[in-house]
Coordinates of C-alpha atoms in Angstrom, one line a residue:
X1 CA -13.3 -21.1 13.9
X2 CA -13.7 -24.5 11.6
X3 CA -15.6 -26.1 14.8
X4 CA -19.0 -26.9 14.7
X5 CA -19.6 -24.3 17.4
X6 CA -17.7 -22.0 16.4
X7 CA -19.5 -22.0 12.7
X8 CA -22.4 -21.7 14.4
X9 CA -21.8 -18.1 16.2
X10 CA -23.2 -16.1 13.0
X11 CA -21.4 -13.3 13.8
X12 CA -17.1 -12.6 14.2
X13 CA -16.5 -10.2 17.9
X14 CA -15.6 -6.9 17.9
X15 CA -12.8 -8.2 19.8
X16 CA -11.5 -10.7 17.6
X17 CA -11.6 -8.4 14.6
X18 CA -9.7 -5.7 16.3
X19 CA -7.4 -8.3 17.5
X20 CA -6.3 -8.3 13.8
X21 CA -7.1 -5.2 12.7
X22 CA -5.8 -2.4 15.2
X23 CA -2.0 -4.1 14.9
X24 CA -2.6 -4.2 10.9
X25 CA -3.5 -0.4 11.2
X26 CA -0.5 0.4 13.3
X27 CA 1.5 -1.5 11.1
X28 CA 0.0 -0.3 7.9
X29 CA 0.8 3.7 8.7
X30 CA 4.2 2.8 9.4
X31 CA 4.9 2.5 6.1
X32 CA 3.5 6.0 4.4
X33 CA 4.4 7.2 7.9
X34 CA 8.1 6.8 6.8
X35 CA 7.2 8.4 4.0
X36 CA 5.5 11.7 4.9
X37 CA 8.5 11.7 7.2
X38 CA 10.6 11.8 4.3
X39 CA 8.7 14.4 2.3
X40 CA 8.7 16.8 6.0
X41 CA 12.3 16.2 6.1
X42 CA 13.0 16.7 2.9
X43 CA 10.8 19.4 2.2
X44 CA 12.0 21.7 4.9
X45 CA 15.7 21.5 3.8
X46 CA 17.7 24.5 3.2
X47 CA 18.9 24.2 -0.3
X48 CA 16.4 23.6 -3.5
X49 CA 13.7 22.3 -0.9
X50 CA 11.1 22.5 -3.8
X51 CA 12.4 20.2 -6.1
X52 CA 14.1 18.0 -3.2
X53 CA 10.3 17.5 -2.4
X54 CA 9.3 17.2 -6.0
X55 CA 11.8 14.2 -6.3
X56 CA 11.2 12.7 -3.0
X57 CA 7.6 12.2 -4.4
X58 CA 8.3 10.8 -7.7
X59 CA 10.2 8.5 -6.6
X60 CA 8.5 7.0 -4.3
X61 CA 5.3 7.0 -6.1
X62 CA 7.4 4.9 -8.5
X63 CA 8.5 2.8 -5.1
X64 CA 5.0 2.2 -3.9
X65 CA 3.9 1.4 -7.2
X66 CA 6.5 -1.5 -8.1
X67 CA 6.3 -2.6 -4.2
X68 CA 2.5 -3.1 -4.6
X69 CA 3.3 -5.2 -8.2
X70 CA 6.0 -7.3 -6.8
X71 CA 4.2 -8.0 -3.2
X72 CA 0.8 -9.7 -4.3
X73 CA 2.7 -13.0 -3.2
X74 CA 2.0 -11.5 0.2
X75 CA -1.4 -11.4 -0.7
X76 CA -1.6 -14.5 -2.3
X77 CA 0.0 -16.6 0.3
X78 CA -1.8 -14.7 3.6
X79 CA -4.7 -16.0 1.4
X80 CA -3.6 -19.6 1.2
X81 CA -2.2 -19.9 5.0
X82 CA -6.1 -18.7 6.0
X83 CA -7.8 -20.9 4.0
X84 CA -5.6 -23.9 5.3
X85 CA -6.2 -22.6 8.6
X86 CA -9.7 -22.7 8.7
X87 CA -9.9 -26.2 7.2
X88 CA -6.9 -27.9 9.9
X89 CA -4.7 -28.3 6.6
X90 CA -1.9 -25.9 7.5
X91 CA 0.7 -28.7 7.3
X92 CA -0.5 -28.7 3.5
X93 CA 1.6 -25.1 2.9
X94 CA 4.6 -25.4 4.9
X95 CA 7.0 -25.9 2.1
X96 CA 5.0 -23.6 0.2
X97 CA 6.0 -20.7 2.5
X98 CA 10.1 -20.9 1.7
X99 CA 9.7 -21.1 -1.8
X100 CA 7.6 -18.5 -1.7
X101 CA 9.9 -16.2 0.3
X102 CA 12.9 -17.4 -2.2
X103 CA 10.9 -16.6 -5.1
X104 CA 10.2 -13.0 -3.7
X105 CA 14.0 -12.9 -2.8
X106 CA 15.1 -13.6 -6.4
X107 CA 12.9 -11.5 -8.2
X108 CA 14.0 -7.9 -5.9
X109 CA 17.4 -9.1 -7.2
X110 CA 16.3 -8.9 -11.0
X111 CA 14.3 -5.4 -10.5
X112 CA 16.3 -3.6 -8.6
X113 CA 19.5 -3.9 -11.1
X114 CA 17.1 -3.3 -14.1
X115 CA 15.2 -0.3 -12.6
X116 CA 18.5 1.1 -11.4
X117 CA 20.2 1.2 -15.0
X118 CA 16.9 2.2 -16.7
X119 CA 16.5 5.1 -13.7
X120 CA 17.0 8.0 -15.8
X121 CA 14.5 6.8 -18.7
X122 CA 12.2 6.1 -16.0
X123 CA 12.1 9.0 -14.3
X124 CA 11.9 10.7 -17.1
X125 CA 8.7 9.4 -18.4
X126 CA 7.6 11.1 -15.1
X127 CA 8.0 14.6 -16.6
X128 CA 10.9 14.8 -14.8
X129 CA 14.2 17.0 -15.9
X130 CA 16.9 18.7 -14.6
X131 CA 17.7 18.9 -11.3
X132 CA 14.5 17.6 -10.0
X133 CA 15.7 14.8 -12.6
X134 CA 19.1 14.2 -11.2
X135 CA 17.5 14.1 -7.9
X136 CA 15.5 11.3 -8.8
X137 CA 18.3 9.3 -9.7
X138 CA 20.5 9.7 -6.6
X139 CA 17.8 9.3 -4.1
X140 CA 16.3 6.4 -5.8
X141 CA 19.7 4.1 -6.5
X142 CA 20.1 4.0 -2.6
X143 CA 16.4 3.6 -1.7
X144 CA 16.2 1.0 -3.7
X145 CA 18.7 -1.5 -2.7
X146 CA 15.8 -1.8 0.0
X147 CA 14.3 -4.1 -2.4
X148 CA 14.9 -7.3 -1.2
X149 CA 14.7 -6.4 2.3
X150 CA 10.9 -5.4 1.6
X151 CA 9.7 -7.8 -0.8
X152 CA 10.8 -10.8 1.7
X153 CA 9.4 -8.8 4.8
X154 CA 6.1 -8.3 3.5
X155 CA 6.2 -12.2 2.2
X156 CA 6.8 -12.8 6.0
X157 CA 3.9 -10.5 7.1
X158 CA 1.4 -12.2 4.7
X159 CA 2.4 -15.5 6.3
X160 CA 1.7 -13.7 9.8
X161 CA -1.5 -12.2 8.4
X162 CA -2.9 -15.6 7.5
X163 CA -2.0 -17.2 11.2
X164 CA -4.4 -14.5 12.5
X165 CA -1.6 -12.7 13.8
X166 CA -1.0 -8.9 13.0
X167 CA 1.1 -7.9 16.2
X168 CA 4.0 -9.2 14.8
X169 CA 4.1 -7.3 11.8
X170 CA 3.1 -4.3 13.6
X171 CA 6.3 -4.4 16.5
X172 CA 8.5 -4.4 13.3
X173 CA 6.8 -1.8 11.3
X174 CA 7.2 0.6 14.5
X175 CA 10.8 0.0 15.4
X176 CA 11.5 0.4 11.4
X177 CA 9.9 3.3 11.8
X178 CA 11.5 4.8 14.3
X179 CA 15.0 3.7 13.2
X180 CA 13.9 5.4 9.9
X181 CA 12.5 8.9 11.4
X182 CA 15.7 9.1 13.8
X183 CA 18.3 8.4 10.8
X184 CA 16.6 10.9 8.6
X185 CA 17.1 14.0 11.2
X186 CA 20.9 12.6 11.9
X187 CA 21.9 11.5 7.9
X188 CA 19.9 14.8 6.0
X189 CA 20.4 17.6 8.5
X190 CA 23.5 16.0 9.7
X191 CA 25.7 16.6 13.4
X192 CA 28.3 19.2 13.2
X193 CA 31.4 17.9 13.9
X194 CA 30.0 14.5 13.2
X195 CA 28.3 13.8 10.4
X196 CA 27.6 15.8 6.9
X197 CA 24.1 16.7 6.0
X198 CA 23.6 14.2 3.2
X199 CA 20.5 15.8 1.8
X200 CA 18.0 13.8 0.2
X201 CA 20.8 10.7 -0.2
X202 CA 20.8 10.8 3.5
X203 CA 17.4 10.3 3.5
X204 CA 17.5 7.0 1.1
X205 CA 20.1 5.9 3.6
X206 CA 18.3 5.6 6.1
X207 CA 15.3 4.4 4.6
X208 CA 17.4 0.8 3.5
X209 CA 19.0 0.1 7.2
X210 CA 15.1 0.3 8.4
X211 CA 14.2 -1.6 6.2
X212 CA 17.6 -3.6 6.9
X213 CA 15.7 -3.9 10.8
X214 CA 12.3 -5.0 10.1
X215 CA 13.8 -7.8 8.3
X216 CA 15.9 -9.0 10.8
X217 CA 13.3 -8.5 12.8
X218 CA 10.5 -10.5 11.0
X219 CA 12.6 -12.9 10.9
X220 CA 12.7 -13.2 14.4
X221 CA 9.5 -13.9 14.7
X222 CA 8.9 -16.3 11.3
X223 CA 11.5 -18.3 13.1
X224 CA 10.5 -18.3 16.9
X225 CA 6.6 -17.9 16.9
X226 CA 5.3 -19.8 13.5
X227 CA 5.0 -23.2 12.4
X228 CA 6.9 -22.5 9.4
X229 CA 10.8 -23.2 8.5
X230 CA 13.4 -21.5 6.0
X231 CA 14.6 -25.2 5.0
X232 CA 14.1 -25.1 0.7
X233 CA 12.4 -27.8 -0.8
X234 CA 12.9 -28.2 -4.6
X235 CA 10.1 -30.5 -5.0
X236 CA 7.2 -27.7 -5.8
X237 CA 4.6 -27.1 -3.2
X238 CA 1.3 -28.1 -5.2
X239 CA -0.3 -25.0 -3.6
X240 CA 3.3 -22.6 -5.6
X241 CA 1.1 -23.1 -9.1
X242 CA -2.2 -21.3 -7.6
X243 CA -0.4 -19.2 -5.9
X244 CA 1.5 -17.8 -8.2
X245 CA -1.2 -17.4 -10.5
X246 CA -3.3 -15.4 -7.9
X247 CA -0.1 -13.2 -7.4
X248 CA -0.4 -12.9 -11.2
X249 CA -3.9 -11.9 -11.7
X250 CA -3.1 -9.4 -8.1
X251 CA -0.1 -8.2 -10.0
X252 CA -2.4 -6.8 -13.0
X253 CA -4.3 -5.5 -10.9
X254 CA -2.2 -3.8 -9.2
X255 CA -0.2 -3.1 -12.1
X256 CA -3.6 -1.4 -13.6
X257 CA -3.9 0.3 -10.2
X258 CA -0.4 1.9 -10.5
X259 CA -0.4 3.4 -14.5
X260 CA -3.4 5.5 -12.7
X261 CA -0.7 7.2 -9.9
X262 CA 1.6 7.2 -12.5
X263 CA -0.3 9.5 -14.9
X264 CA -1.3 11.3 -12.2
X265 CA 2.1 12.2 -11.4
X266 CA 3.4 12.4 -14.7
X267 CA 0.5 15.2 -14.8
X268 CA 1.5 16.7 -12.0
X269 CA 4.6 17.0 -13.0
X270 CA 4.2 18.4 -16.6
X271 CA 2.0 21.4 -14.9
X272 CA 5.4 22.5 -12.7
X273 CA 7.5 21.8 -10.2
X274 CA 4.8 23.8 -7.4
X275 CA 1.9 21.4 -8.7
X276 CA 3.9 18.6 -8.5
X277 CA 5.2 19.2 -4.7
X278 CA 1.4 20.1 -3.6
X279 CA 0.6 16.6 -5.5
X280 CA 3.5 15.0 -3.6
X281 CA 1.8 15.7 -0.1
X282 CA -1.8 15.1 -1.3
X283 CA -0.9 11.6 -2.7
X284 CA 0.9 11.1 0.4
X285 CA -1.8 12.1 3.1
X286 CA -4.3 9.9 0.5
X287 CA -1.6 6.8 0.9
X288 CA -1.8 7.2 4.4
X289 CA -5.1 7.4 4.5
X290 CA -5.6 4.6 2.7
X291 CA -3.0 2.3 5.0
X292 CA -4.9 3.0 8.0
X293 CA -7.9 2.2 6.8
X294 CA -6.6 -0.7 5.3
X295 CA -6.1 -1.8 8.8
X296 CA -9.7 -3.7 8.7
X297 CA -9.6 -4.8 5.3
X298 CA -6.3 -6.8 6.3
X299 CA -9.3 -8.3 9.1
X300 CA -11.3 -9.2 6.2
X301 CA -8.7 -11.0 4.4
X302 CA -7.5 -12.6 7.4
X303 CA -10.0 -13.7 9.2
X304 CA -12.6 -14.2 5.5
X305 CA -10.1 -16.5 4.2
X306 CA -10.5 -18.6 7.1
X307 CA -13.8 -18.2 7.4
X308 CA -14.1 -19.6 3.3
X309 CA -12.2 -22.3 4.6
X310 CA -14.2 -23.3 7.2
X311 CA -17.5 -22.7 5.2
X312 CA -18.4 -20.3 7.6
X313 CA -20.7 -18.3 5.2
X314 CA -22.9 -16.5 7.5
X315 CA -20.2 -15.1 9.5
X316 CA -18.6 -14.1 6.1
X317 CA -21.5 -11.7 4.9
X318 CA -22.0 -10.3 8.7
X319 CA -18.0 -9.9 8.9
X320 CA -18.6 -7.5 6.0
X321 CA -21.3 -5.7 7.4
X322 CA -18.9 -4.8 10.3
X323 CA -15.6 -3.9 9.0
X324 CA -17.1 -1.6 6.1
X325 CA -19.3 0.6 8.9
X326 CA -16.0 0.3 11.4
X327 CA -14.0 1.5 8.7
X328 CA -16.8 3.9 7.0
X329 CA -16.5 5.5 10.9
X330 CA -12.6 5.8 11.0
X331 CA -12.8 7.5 7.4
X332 CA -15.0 10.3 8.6
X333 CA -12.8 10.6 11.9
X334 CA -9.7 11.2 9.9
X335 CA -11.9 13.3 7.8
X336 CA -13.0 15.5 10.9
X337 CA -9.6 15.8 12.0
X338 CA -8.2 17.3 8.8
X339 CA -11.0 19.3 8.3
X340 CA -9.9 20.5 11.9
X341 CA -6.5 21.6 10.8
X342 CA -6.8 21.9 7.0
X343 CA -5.1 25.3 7.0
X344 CA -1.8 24.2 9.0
X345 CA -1.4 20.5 7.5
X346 CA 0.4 21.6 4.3
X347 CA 3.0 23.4 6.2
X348 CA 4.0 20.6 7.9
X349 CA 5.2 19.7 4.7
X350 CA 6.4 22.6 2.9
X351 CA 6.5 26.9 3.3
X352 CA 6.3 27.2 -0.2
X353 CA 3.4 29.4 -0.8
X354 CA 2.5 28.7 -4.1
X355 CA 2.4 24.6 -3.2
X356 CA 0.6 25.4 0.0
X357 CA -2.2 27.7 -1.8
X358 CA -2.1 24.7 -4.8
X359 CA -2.3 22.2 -1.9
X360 CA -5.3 23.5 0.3
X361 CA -7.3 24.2 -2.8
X362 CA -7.5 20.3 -3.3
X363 CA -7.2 18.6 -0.1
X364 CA -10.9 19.0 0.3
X365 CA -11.8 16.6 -2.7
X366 CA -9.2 14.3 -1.1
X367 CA -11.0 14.4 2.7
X368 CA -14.5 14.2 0.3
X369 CA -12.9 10.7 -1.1
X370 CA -12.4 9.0 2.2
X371 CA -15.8 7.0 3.0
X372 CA -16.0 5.5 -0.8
X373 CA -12.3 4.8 -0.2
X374 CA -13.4 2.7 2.8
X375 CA -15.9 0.9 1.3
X376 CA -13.7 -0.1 -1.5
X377 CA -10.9 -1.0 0.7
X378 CA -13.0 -3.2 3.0
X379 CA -14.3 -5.4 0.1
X380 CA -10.5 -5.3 -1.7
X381 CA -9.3 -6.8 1.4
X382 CA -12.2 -9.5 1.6
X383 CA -11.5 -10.8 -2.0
X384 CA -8.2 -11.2 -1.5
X385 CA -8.9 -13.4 1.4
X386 CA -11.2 -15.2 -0.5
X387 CA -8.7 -15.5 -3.8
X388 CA -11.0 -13.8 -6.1
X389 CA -7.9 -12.3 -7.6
X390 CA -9.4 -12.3 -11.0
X391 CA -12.5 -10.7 -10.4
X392 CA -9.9 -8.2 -8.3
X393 CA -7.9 -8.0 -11.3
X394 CA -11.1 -7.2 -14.0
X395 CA -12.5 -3.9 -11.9
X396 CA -8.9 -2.2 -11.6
X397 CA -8.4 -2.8 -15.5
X398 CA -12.1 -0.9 -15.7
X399 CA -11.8 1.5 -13.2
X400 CA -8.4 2.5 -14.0
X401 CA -9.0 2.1 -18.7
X402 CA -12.7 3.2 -18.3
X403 CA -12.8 5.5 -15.6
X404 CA -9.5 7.4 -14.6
X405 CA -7.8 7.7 -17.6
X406 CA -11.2 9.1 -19.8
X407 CA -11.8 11.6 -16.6
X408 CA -8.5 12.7 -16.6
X409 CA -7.8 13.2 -20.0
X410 CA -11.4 15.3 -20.0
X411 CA -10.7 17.7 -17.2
X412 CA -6.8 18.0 -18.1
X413 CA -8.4 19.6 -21.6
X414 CA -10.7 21.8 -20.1
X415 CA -7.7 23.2 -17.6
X416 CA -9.0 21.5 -14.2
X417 CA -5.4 20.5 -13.8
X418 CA -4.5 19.1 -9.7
X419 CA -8.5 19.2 -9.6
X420 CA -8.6 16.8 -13.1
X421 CA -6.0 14.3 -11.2
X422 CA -8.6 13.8 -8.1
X423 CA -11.6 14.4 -9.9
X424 CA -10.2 10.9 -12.0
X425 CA -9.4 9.1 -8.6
X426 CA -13.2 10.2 -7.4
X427 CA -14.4 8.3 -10.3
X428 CA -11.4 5.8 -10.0
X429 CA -12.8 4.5 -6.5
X430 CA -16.7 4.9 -6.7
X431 CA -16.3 2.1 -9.9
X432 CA -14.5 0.0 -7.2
X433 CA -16.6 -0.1 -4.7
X434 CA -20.1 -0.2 -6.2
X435 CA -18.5 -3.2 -8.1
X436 CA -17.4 -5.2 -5.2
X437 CA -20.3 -4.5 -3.3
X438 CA -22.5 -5.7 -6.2
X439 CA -20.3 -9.2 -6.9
X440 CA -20.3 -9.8 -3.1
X441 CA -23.6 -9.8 -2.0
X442 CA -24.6 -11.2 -5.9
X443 CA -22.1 -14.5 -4.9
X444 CA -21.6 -14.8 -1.0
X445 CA -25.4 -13.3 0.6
X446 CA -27.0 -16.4 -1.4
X447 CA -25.1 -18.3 0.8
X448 CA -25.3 -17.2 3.8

């Protein structure tokens, strides 16, 4: 794409985007797919299912949202690999990519053994107490040894994603997802005669040793397939500086993005342990949701960061144009299909009556959410390509300070309660997107 010719073309193919994005889509869902596994598992278990659920939820809310923090070198270096890409420089970041998985490797180590002693203050800034409380701690000591297994494997899948290549990520998402689904039946519900049901631990077991196997197995492929080495140089990369400081400015962001789940949860949870289950499987679905669309914005990051690099502006604004209405179209798909089964998709989760009747009388603002989500998504995913971290960085700080938190804390007072939560995201994501849209075409249509 940094030929002449190729420059040219004013438009990127169908094909080569969904050579990118389908794989980043399958990959993406494995990861809330593992999840909602978890809370179905979990949530149909014989004893104290209800708070089980309600803990399985909190914490990993609390996962996601310190995964998303600490993985924006994944972002920041899928960035950097495209951009070298498109202008024939890649030799200019290959001792940039070690450091870069050391650094990630180093800095699990630190949060896990903080997080872990501090679990109990932690989780109970979430609302949490008693047994739901205790659960939280169990469940998340074990998940989160995982740490270092997923911070280096998504550094290793940002380094695919800026090669153009999402397959690989996506054969080791699916086999950790399987692992995962098959050791949660055998490790919660146990085998008699073999193994003891291990409850909701059982379930934090088996979500380490997948994660345990999609590490191995990126490393497979980081090893075999790119042009990339584990050998450590201690001379710094000249590319580490900007890099880390785009994983900064993504980290605040993220951060920002994060303390609005967080009081949406802490919410949830202060209102009872029925609201916070029924908020454990909407935030859920909405994750998952929000990983499958993501699928195309991981095509815009990919394939825009190349295209920056090759100067390709034409092709950058069209590319836009394409993977918004793809991903506008999947939005109301999903949409349609839940609509479909509204009634029945709570259950999978839960029998609880009181979280199922608290659940379906959301889920509709949730489904309502999806084609703003999409938008917003889209242009997230383009940014990052195009290392506009701080701009990233200044809309989640507004959307989140200015937005969510002011819409929350107005419907909470007037009783709206689960309905104050996603009436807050509502605004949360229409802020986004209007303001990506408005910065992109302002900065990148001129140019075109």
């Amino acid at each position: 794409m940094s030929s002449k010719a190729d420059i040219s073309i004013p438009k990127v193919s169908f094909k080569e985007i969904n050579t990118i994005a389908i794989p980043a889509i399958i990959a993406g869902i494995a990861e809330p797919l593992i999840s909602l596994s978890d809370i179905a598992i979990i949530g149909n278990v014989d004893n104290n299912s209800v708070e089980a659920l309600a803990a399985a939820g909190i914490v990993g809310s609390f996962l996601s949202a310190l995964i998303w923090i600490l993985a924006q070198t994944k972002t920041a270096i899928s960035a950097l690999v495209s951009q070298h890409l498109g202008s024939n420089r890649i030799h200019a970041v290959k001792t940039l990519v070690p450091q870069t998985l050391a650094l990630n490797f180093l800095l699990s180590i630190v949060i896990y053994f903080v997080t872990a002693f501090f679990a109990e203050i932690i989780f109970s800034a979430y609302n949490a107490e008693g047994l739901i409380l205790d659960y939280t701690k169990s469940y998340y000591r074990i998940r989160a040894l995982g740490y270092p297994f997923t911070l280096v494997t998504f550094a290793i899948f940002g380094v695919f994603r800026g090669l153009q290549n999402t397959l690989w990520a996506m054969k080791c998402s699916l086999v950790g997802g399987a692992v995962n689904i098959g050791l949660d039946f055998t490790l919660v519900y146990g085998i008699e005669g073999l193994i003891s049901p291990m409850h909701l631990e059982g379930a934090a077991i088996a979500s380490v040793i997948a994660q345990a196997v999609m590490l191995a197995m990126a490393f497979y492929y980081y090893i075999q397939k790119t042009p990339f080495h584990l050998k450590l140089s201690f001379t710094l990369n000249p590319n580490l500086k900007p890099l880390i400081s785009m994983a900064l400015n993504l980290f605040l962001r993220t951060l920002a993005l994060n303390i609005a789940i967080y009081l949406a949860n802490a919410y949830a949870t202060d209102y009872g342990k029925n609201y916070i289950a029924a908020q454990s499987i909407l935030m859920n679905i909405w994750l998952f949701f929000s990983f499958f669309i993501d699928g195309y914005a991981n095509a815009g990051n990919a394939i825009g960061g190349k295209l920056l690099g090759a100067k390709a502006y034409t092709k950058l604004w069209n590319l836009s144009k394409d993977i918004s209405k793809y991903a506008v179209i999947i939005a109301i798909l999903l949409v349609g299909i839940c609509t479909l089964f509204y009634d029945d998709i709570g259950m999978i989760f839960n029998k609880d009556e009181q979280v199922l009747i608290l659940f379906s009388s959301v889920f509709w603002l949730v489904l309502l959410m999806q084609p703003i989500n999409a938008i917003a998504f889209m242009f997230d995913g383009i940014f990052k390509g195009l290392g506009e971290a701080k701009y990233l960085r200044n809309v989640l700080l507004i959307a989140t300070f200015l937005g969510f938190w002011p819409t929350l804390i107005l419907f909470d007072y007037l009783g709206f309660k689960l309905y104050a939560i996603w009436l807050a995201f509502l605004v949360w994501m229409l802020i986004r997107s209007i303001a990506l849209v408005i910065k992109f075409r302002r900065k990148y249509l001129s140019n075109s």
